[in-house]
PDB file of C-alpha atoms in Angstrom:
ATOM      1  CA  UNK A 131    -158.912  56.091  52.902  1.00 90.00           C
ATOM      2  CA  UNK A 132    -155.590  55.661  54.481  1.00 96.00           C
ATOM      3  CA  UNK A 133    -152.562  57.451  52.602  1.00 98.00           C
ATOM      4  CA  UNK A 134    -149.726  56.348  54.064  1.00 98.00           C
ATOM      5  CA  UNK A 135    -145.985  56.312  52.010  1.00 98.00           C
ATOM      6  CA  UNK A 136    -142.404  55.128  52.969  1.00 97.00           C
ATOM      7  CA  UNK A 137    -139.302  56.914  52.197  1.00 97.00           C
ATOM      8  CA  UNK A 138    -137.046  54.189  53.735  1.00 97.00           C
ATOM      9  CA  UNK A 139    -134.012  55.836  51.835  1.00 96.00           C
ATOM     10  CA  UNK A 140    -134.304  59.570  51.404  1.00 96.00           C
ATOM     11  CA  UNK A 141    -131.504  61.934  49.830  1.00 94.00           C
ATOM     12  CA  UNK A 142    -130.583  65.921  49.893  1.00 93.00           C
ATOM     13  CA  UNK A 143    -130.955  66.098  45.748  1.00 88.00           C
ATOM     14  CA  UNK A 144    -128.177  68.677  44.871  1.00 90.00           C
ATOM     15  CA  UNK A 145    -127.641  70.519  42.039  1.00 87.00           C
ATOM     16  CA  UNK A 146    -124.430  72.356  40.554  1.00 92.00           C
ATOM     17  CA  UNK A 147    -123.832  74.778  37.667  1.00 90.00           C
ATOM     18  CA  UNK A 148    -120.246  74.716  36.485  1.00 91.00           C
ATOM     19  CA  UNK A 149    -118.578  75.347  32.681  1.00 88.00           C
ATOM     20  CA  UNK A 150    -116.642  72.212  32.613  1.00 86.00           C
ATOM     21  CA  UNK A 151    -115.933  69.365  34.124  1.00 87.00           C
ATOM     22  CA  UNK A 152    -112.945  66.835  33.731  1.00 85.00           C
ATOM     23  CA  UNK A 153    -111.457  64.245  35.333  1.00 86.00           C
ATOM     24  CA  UNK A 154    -108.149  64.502  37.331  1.00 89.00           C
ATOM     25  CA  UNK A 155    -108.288  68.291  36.730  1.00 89.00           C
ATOM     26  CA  UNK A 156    -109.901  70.976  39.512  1.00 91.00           C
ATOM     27  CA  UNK A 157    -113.448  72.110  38.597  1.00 89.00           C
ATOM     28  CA  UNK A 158    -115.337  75.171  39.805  1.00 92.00           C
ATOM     29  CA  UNK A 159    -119.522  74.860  40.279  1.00 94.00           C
ATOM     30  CA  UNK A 160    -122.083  76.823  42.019  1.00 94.00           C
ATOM     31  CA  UNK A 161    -124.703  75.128  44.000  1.00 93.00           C
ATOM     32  CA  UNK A 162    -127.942  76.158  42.473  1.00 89.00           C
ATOM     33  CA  UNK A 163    -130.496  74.139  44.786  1.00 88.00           C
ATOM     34  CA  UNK A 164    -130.602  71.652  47.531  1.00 90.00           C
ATOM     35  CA  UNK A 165    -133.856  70.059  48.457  1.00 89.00           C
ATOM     36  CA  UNK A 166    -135.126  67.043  50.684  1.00 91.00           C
ATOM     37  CA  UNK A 167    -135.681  64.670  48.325  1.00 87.00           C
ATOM     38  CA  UNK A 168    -137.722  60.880  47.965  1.00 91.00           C
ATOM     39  CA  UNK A 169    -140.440  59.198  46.173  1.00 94.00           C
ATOM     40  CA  UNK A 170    -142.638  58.702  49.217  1.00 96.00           C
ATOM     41  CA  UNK A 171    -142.342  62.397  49.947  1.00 95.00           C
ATOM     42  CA  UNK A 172    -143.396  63.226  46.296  1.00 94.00           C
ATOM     43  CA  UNK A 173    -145.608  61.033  46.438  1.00 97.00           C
ATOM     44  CA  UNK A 174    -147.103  63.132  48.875  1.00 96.00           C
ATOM     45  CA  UNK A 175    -146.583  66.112  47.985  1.00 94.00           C
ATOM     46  CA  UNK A 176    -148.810  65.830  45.201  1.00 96.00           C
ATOM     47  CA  UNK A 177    -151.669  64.204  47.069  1.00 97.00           C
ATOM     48  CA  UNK A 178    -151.566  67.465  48.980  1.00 96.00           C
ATOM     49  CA  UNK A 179    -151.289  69.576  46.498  1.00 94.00           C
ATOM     50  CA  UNK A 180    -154.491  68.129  45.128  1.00 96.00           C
ATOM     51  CA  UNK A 181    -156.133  68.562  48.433  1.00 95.00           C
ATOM     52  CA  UNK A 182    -155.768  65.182  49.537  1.00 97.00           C
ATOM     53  CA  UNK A 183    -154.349  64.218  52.665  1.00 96.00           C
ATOM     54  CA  UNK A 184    -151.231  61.357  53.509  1.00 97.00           C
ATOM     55  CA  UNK A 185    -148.922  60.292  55.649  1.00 97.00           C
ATOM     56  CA  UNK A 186    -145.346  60.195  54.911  1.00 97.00           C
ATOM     57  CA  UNK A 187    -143.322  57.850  57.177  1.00 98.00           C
ATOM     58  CA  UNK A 188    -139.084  58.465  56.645  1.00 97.00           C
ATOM     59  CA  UNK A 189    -136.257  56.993  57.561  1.00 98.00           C
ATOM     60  CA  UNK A 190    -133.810  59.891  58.948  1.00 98.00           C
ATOM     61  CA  UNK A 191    -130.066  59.626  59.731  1.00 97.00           C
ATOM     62  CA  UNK A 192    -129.430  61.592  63.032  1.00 97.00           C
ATOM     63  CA  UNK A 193    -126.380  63.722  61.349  1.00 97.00           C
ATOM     64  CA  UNK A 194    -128.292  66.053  59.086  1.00 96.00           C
ATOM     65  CA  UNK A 195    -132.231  64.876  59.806  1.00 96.00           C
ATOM     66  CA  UNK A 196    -132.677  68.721  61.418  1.00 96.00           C
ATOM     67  CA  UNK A 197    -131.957  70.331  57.679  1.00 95.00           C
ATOM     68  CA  UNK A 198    -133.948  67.926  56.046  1.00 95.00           C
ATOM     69  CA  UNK A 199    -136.566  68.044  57.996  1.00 95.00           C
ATOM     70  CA  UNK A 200    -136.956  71.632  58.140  1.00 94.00           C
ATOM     71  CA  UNK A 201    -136.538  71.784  54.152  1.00 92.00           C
ATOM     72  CA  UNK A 202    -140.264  70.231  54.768  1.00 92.00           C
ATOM     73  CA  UNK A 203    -142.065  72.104  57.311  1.00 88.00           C
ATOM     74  CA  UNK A 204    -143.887  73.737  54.121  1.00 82.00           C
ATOM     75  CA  UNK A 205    -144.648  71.124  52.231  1.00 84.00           C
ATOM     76  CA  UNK A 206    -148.267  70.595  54.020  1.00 87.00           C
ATOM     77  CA  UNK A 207    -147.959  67.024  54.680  1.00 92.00           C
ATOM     78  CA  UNK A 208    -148.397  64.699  57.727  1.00 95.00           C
ATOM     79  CA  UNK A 209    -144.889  63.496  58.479  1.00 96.00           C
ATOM     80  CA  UNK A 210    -143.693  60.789  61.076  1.00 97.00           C
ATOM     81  CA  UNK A 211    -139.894  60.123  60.631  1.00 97.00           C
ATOM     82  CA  UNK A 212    -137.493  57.446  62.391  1.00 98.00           C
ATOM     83  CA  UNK A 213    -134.111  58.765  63.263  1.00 98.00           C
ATOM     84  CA  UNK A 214    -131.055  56.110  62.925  1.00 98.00           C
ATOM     85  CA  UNK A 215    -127.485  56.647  63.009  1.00 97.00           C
ATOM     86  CA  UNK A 216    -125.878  58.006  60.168  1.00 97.00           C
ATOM     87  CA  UNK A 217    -126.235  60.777  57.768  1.00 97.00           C
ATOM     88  CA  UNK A 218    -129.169  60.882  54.967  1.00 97.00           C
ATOM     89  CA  UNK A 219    -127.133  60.616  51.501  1.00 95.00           C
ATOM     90  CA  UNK A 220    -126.941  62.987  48.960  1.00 93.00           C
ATOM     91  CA  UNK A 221    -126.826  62.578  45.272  1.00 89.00           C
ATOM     92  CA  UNK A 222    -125.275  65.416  43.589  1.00 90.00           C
ATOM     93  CA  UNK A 223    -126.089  66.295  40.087  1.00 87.00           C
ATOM     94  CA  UNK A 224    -123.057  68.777  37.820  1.00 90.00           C
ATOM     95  CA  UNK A 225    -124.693  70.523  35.480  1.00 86.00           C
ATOM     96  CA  UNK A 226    -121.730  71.356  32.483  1.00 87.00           C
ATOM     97  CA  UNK A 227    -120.520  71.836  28.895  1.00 77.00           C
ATOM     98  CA  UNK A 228    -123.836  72.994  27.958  1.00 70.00           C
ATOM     99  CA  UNK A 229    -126.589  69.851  28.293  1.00 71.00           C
ATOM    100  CA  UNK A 230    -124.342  67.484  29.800  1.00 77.00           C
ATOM    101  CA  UNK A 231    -124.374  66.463  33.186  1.00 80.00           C
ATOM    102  CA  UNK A 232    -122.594  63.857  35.890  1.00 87.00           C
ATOM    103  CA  UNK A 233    -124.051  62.709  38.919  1.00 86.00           C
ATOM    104  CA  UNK A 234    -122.323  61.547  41.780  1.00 90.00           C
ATOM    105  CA  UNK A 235    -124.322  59.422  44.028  1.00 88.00           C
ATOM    106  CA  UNK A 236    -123.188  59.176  48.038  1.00 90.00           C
ATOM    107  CA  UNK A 237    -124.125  56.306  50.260  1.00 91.00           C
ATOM    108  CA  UNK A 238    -125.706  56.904  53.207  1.00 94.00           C
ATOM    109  CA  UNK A 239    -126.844  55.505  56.824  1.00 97.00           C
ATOM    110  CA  UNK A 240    -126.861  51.643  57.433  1.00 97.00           C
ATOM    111  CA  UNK A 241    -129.731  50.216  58.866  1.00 97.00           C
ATOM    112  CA  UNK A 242    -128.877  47.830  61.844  1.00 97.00           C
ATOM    113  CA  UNK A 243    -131.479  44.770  62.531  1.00 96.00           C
ATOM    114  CA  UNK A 244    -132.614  46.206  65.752  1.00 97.00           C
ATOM    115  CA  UNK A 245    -133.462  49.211  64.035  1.00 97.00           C
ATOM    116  CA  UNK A 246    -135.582  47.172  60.781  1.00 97.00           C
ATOM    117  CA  UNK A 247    -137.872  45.525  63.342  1.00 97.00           C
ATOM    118  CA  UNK A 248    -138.833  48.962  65.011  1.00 97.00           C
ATOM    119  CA  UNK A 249    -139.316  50.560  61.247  1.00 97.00           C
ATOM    120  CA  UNK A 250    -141.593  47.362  60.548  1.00 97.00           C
ATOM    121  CA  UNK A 251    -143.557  48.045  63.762  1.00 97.00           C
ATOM    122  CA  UNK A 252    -144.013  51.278  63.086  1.00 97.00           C
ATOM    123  CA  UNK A 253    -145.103  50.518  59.233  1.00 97.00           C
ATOM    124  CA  UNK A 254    -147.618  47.679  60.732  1.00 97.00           C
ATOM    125  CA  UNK A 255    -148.934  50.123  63.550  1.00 97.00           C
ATOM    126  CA  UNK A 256    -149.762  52.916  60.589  1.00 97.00           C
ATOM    127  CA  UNK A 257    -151.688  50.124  58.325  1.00 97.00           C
ATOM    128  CA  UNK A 258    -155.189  48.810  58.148  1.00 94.00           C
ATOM    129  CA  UNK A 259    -157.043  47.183  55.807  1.00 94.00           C
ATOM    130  CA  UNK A 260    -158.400  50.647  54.580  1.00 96.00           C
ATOM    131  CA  UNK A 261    -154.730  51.495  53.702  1.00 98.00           C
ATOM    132  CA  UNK A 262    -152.729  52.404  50.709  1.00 98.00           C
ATOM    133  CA  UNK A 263    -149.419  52.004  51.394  1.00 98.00           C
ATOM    134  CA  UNK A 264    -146.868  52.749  48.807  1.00 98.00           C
ATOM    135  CA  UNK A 265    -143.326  51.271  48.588  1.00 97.00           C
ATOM    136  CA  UNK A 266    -141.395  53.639  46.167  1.00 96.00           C
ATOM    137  CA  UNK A 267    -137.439  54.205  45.775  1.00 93.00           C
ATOM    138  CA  UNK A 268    -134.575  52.414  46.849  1.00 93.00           C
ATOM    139  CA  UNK A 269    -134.067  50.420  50.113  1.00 96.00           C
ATOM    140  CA  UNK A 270    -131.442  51.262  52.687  1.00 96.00           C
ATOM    141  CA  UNK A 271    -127.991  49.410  53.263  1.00 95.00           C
ATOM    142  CA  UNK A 272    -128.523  47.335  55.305  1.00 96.00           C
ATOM    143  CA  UNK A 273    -132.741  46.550  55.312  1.00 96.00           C
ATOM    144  CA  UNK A 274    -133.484  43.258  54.657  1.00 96.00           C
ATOM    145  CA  UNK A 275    -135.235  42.990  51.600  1.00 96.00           C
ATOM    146  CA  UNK A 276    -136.731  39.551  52.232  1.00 96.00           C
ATOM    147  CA  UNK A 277    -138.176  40.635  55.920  1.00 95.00           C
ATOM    148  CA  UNK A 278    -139.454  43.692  53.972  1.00 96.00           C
ATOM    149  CA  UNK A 279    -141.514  41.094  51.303  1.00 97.00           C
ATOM    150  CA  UNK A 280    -142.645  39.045  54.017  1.00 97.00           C
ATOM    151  CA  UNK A 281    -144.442  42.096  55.973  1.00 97.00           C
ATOM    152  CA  UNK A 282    -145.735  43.258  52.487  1.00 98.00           C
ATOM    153  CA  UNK A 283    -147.644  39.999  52.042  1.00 98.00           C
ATOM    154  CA  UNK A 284    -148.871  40.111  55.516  1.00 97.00           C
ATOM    155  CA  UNK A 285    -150.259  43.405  55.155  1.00 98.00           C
ATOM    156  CA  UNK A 286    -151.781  43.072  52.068  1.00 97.00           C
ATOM    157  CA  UNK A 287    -153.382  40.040  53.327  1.00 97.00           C
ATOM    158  CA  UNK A 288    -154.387  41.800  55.992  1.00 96.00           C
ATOM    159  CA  UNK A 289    -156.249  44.356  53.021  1.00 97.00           C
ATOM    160  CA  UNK A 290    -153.798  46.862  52.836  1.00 98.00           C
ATOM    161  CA  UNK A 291    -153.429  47.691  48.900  1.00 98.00           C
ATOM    162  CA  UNK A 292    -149.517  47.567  48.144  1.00 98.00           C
ATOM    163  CA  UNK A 293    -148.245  50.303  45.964  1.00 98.00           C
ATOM    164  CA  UNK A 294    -144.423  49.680  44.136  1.00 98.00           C
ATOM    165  CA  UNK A 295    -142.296  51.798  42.383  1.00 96.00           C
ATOM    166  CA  UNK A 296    -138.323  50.393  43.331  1.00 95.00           C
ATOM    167  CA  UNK A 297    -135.960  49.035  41.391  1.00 92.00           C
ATOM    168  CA  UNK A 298    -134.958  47.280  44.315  1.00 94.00           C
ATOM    169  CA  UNK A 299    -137.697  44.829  43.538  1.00 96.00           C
ATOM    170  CA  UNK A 300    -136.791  42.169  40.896  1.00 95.00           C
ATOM    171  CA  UNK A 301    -140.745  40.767  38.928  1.00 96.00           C
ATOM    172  CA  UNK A 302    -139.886  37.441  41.597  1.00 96.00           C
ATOM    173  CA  UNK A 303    -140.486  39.895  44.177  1.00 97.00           C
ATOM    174  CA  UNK A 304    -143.432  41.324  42.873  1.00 97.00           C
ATOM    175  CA  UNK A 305    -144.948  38.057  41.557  1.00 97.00           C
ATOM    176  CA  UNK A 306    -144.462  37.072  45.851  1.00 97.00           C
ATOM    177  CA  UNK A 307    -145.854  40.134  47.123  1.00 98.00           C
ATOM    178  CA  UNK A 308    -148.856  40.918  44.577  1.00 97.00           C
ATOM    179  CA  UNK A 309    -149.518  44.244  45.104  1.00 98.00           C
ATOM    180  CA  UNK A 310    -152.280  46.301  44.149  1.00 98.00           C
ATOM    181  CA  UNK A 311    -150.165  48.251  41.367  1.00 98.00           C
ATOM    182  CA  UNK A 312    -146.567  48.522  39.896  1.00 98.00           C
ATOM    183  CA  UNK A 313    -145.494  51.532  37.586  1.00 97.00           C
ATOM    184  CA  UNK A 314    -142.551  50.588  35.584  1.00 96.00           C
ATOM    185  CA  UNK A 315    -141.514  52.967  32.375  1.00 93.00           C
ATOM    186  CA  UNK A 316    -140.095  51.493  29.890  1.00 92.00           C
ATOM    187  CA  UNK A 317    -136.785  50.445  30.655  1.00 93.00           C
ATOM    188  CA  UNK A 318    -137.884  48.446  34.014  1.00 94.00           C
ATOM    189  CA  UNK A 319    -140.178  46.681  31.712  1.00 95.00           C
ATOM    190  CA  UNK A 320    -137.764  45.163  29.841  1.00 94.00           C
ATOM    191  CA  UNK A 321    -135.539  44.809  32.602  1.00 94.00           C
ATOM    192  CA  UNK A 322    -139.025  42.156  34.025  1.00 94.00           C
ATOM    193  CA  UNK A 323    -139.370  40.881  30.646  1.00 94.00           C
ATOM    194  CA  UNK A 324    -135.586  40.336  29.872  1.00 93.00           C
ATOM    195  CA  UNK A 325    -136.132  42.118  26.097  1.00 92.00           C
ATOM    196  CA  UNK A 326    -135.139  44.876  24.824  1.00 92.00           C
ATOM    197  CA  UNK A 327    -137.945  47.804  23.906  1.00 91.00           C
ATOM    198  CA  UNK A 328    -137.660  50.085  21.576  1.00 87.00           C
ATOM    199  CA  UNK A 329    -141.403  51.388  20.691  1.00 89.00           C
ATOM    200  CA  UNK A 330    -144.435  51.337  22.153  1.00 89.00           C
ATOM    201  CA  UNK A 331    -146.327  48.695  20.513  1.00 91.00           C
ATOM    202  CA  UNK A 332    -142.823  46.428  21.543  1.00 92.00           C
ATOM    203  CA  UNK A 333    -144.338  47.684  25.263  1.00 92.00           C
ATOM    204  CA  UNK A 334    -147.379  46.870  24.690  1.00 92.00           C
ATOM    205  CA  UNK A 335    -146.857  42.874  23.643  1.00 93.00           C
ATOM    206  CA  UNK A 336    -144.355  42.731  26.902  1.00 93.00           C
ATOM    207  CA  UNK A 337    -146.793  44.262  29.010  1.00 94.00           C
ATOM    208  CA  UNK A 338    -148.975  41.711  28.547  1.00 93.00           C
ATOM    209  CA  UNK A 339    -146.203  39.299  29.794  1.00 93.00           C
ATOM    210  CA  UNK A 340    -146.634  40.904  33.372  1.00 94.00           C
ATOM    211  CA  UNK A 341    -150.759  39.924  33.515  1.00 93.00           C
ATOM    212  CA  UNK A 342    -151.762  38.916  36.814  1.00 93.00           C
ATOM    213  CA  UNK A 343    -148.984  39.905  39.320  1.00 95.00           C
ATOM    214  CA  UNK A 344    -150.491  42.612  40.297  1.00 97.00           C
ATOM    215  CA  UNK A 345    -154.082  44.241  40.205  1.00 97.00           C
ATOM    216  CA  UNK A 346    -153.253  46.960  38.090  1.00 98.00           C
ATOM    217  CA  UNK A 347    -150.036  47.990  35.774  1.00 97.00           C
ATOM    218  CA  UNK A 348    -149.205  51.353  34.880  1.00 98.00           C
ATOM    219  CA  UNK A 349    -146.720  51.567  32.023  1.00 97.00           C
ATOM    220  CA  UNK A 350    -145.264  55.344  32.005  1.00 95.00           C
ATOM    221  CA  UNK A 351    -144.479  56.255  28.508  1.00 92.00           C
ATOM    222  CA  UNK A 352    -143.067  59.119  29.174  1.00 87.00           C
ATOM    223  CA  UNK A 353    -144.266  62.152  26.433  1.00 86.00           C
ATOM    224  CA  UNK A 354    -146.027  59.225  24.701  1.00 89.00           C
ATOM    225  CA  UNK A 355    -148.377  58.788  27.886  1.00 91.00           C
ATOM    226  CA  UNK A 356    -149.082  55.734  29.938  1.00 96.00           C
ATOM    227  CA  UNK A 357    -150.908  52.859  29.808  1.00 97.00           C
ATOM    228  CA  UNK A 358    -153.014  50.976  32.400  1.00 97.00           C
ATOM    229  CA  UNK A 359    -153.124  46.836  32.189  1.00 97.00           C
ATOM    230  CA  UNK A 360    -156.307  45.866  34.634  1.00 95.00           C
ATOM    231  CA  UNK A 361    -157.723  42.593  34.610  1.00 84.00           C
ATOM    232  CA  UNK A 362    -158.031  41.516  31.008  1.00 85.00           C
ATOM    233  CA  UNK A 363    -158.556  45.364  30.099  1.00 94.00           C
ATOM    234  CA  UNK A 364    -155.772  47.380  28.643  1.00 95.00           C
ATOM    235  CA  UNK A 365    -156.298  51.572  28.572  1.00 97.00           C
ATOM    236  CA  UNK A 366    -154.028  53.918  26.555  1.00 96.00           C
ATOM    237  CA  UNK A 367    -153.934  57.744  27.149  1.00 96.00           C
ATOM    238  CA  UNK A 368    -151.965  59.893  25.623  1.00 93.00           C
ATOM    239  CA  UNK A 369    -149.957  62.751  27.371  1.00 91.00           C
ATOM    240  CA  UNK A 370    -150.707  66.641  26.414  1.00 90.00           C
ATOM    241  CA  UNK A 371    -148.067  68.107  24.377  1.00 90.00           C
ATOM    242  CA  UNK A 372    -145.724  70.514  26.375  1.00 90.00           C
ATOM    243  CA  UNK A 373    -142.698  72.263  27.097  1.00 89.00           C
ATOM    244  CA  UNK A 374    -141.392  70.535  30.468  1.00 86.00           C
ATOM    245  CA  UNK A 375    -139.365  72.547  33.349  1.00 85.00           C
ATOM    246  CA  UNK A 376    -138.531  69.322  35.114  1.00 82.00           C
ATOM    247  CA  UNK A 377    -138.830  66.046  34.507  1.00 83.00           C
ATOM    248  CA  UNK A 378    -138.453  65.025  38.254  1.00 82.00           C
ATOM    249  CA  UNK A 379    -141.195  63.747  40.257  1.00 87.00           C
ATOM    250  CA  UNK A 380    -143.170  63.057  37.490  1.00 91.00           C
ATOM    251  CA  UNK A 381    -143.736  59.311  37.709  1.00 93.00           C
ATOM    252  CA  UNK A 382    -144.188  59.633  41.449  1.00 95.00           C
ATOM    253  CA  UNK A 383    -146.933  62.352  40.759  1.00 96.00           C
ATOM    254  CA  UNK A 384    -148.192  59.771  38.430  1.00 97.00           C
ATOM    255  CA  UNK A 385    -148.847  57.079  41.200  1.00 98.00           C
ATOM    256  CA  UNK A 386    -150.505  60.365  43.550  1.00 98.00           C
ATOM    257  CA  UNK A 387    -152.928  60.937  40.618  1.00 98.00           C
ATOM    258  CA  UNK A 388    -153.589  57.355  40.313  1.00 98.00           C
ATOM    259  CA  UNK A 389    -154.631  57.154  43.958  1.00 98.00           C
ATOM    260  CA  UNK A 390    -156.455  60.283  43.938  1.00 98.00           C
ATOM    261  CA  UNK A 391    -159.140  58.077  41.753  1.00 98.00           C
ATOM    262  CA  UNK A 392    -158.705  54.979  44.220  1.00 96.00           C
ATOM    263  CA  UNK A 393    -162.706  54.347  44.193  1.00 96.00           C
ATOM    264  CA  UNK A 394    -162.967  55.250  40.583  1.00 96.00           C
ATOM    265  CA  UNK A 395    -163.119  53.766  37.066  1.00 97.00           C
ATOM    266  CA  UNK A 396    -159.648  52.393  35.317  1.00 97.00           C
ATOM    267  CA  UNK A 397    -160.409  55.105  32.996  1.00 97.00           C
ATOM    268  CA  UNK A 398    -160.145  57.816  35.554  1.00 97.00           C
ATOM    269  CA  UNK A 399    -157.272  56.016  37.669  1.00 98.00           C
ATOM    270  CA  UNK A 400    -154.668  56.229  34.507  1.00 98.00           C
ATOM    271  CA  UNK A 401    -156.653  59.963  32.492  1.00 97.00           C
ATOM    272  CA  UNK A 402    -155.494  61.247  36.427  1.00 98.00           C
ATOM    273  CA  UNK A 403    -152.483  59.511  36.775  1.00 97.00           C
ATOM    274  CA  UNK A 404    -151.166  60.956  33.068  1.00 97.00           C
ATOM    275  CA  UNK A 405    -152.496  64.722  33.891  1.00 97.00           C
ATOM    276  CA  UNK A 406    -150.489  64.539  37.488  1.00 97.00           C
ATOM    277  CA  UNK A 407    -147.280  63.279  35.914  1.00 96.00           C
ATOM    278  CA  UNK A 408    -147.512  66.257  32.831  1.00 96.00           C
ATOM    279  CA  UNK A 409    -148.170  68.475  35.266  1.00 95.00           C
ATOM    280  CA  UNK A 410    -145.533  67.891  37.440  1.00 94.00           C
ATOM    281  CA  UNK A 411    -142.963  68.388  34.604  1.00 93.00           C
ATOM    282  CA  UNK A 412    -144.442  72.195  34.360  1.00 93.00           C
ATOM    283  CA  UNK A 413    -142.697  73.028  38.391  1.00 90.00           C
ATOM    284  CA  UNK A 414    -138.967  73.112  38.787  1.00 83.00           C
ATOM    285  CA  UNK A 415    -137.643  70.625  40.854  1.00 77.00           C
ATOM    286  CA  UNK A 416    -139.040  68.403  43.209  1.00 79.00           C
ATOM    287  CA  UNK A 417    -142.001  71.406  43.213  1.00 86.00           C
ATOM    288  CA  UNK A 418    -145.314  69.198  43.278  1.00 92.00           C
ATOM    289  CA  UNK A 419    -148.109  70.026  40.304  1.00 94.00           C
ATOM    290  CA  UNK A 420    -150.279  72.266  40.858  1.00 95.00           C
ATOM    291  CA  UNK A 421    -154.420  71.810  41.088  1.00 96.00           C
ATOM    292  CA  UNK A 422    -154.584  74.332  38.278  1.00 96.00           C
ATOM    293  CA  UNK A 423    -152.700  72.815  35.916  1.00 95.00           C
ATOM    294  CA  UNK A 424    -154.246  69.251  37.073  1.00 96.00           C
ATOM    295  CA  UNK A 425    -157.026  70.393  36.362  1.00 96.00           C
ATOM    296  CA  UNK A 426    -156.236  71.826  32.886  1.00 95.00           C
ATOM    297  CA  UNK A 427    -154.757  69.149  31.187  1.00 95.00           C
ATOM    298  CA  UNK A 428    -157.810  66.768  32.469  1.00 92.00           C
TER     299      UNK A 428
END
């Protein structure tokens, strides 16, 4: 099989540890980390730490590619990156006054039209139809979301299976494209189903609102678990209990253990997908899960 996943919009995640914060007064913070950060890229992280291998295609902005690219020399992974003009934004997360935080969210390169048909070329020329390709995080100023739709249909017409996790997707999107699998959590559910969710058994009945636009539908649930809608079969698991490090990553390592059962069972696609995702909230950061605790919590 075929890994291949897009980071068409990556960012330097950076944290900061300060004692207060306040506006229109000075504030003093510490950076504590700075990593190369994107869905695609965790995506495939934790594919490889699960001894399975991928291709990560990214979008780069000439200004600070070198450091971000060099963050992932590490990281085991096949990458192939596109350089444009710009830099690659950062989002920048205060830590302060005990639990609270503010993030502060910087734009960054702009994709010109000359340089959307030579991404698309290069997304085409790295797709077959024994591809998963996954489409995960938010799309560049400037990229044309409906030239992005139409190549999606075209490729998975062609047989490549479509993978989405974006918000930059609205359900008339995803009811055009029909991918192979979605993974909304709860809130982007009832952003498709315009109603407001409060439980999980208010999930479940919207859920069922979203049969047929795609192949499969993988609810995250957070501690509660996930739950996989295939066909006219609907599959509950329930997450272990823990104490988690770091949330982040987690729903992209869900998608990773989801295609790490590609040939398998729904059973095994979402018991996977729910052991990656717990797993990944036992690392710090954008750390991938380990095969040892994978392995555990199956």
């Amino acid at each position: 099989m075929n890994i291949v996943t897009l980071t068409l919009n990556p960012a330097f995640d950076i944290h900061c540890l300060g004692d207060n914060f306040e506006i229109k007064k000075e504030s003093f913070f510490d950076i504590t980390s700075k990593d190369a950060g994107g869905k695609g890229i965790n995506v495939s992280r934790a594919l490889s730490a699960f001894g399975i291998k991928s291709t990560a295609f990214i979008v780069v902005g000439s200004n600070n590619k070198d450091e971000y690219l060099s963050q992932l020399k590490d990281s085991n992974i096949s990458i192939i990156d596109y350089c444009v003009n710009g830099s690659i934004r950062e989002n920048i997360t205060l830590h302060h006054n005990s639990n609270e935080e503010t993030r502060i969210s910087f734009r960054g390169f702009t994709i010109s039209n000359s340089d959307q048909n030579a991404i698309n070329q290069k997304i085409i020329s790295l797709c077959n139809d024994n591809t998963i390709l996954t489409i995960t995080g938010s799309l560049p100023v400037g990229y044309s979301k409906d030239c992005l739709i139409n190549l999606l249909i075209s490729l998975r017409e062609s047989g490549t299976k479509i993978i989405i996790d974006s918000k930059s997707f609205v359900i008339d999107d995803i009811i055009k494209i029909h991918p192979y699998l979605i993974k909304p959590n709860m809130d982007e559910l009832a952003t498709y189903t315009n109603t407001a969710i409060s439980t999980k058994n208010e999930a479940l009945e919207q859920l069922l609102k979203l049969k047929g636009i795609s192949d499969y539908v993988l609810l995250s649930l957070g501690s509660m678990g996930a739950v996989l809608m295939a066909n006219d079969n609907i599959y509950l698991c329930d997450a272990e209990e823990i104490t988690p490090i770091s949330t982040i990553g987690a729903g992209d390592s869900m998608i990773a253990g989801f295609i790490s059962q590609i040939n398998s069972n729904p059973e095994d696609k979402l018991k996977y997908a729910v052991a990656f995702g717990t797993a990944a909230c036992l690392t710090k950061g954008t750390t991938p899960p380990s095969k040892i605790d994978i392995n555990k919590l199956l």
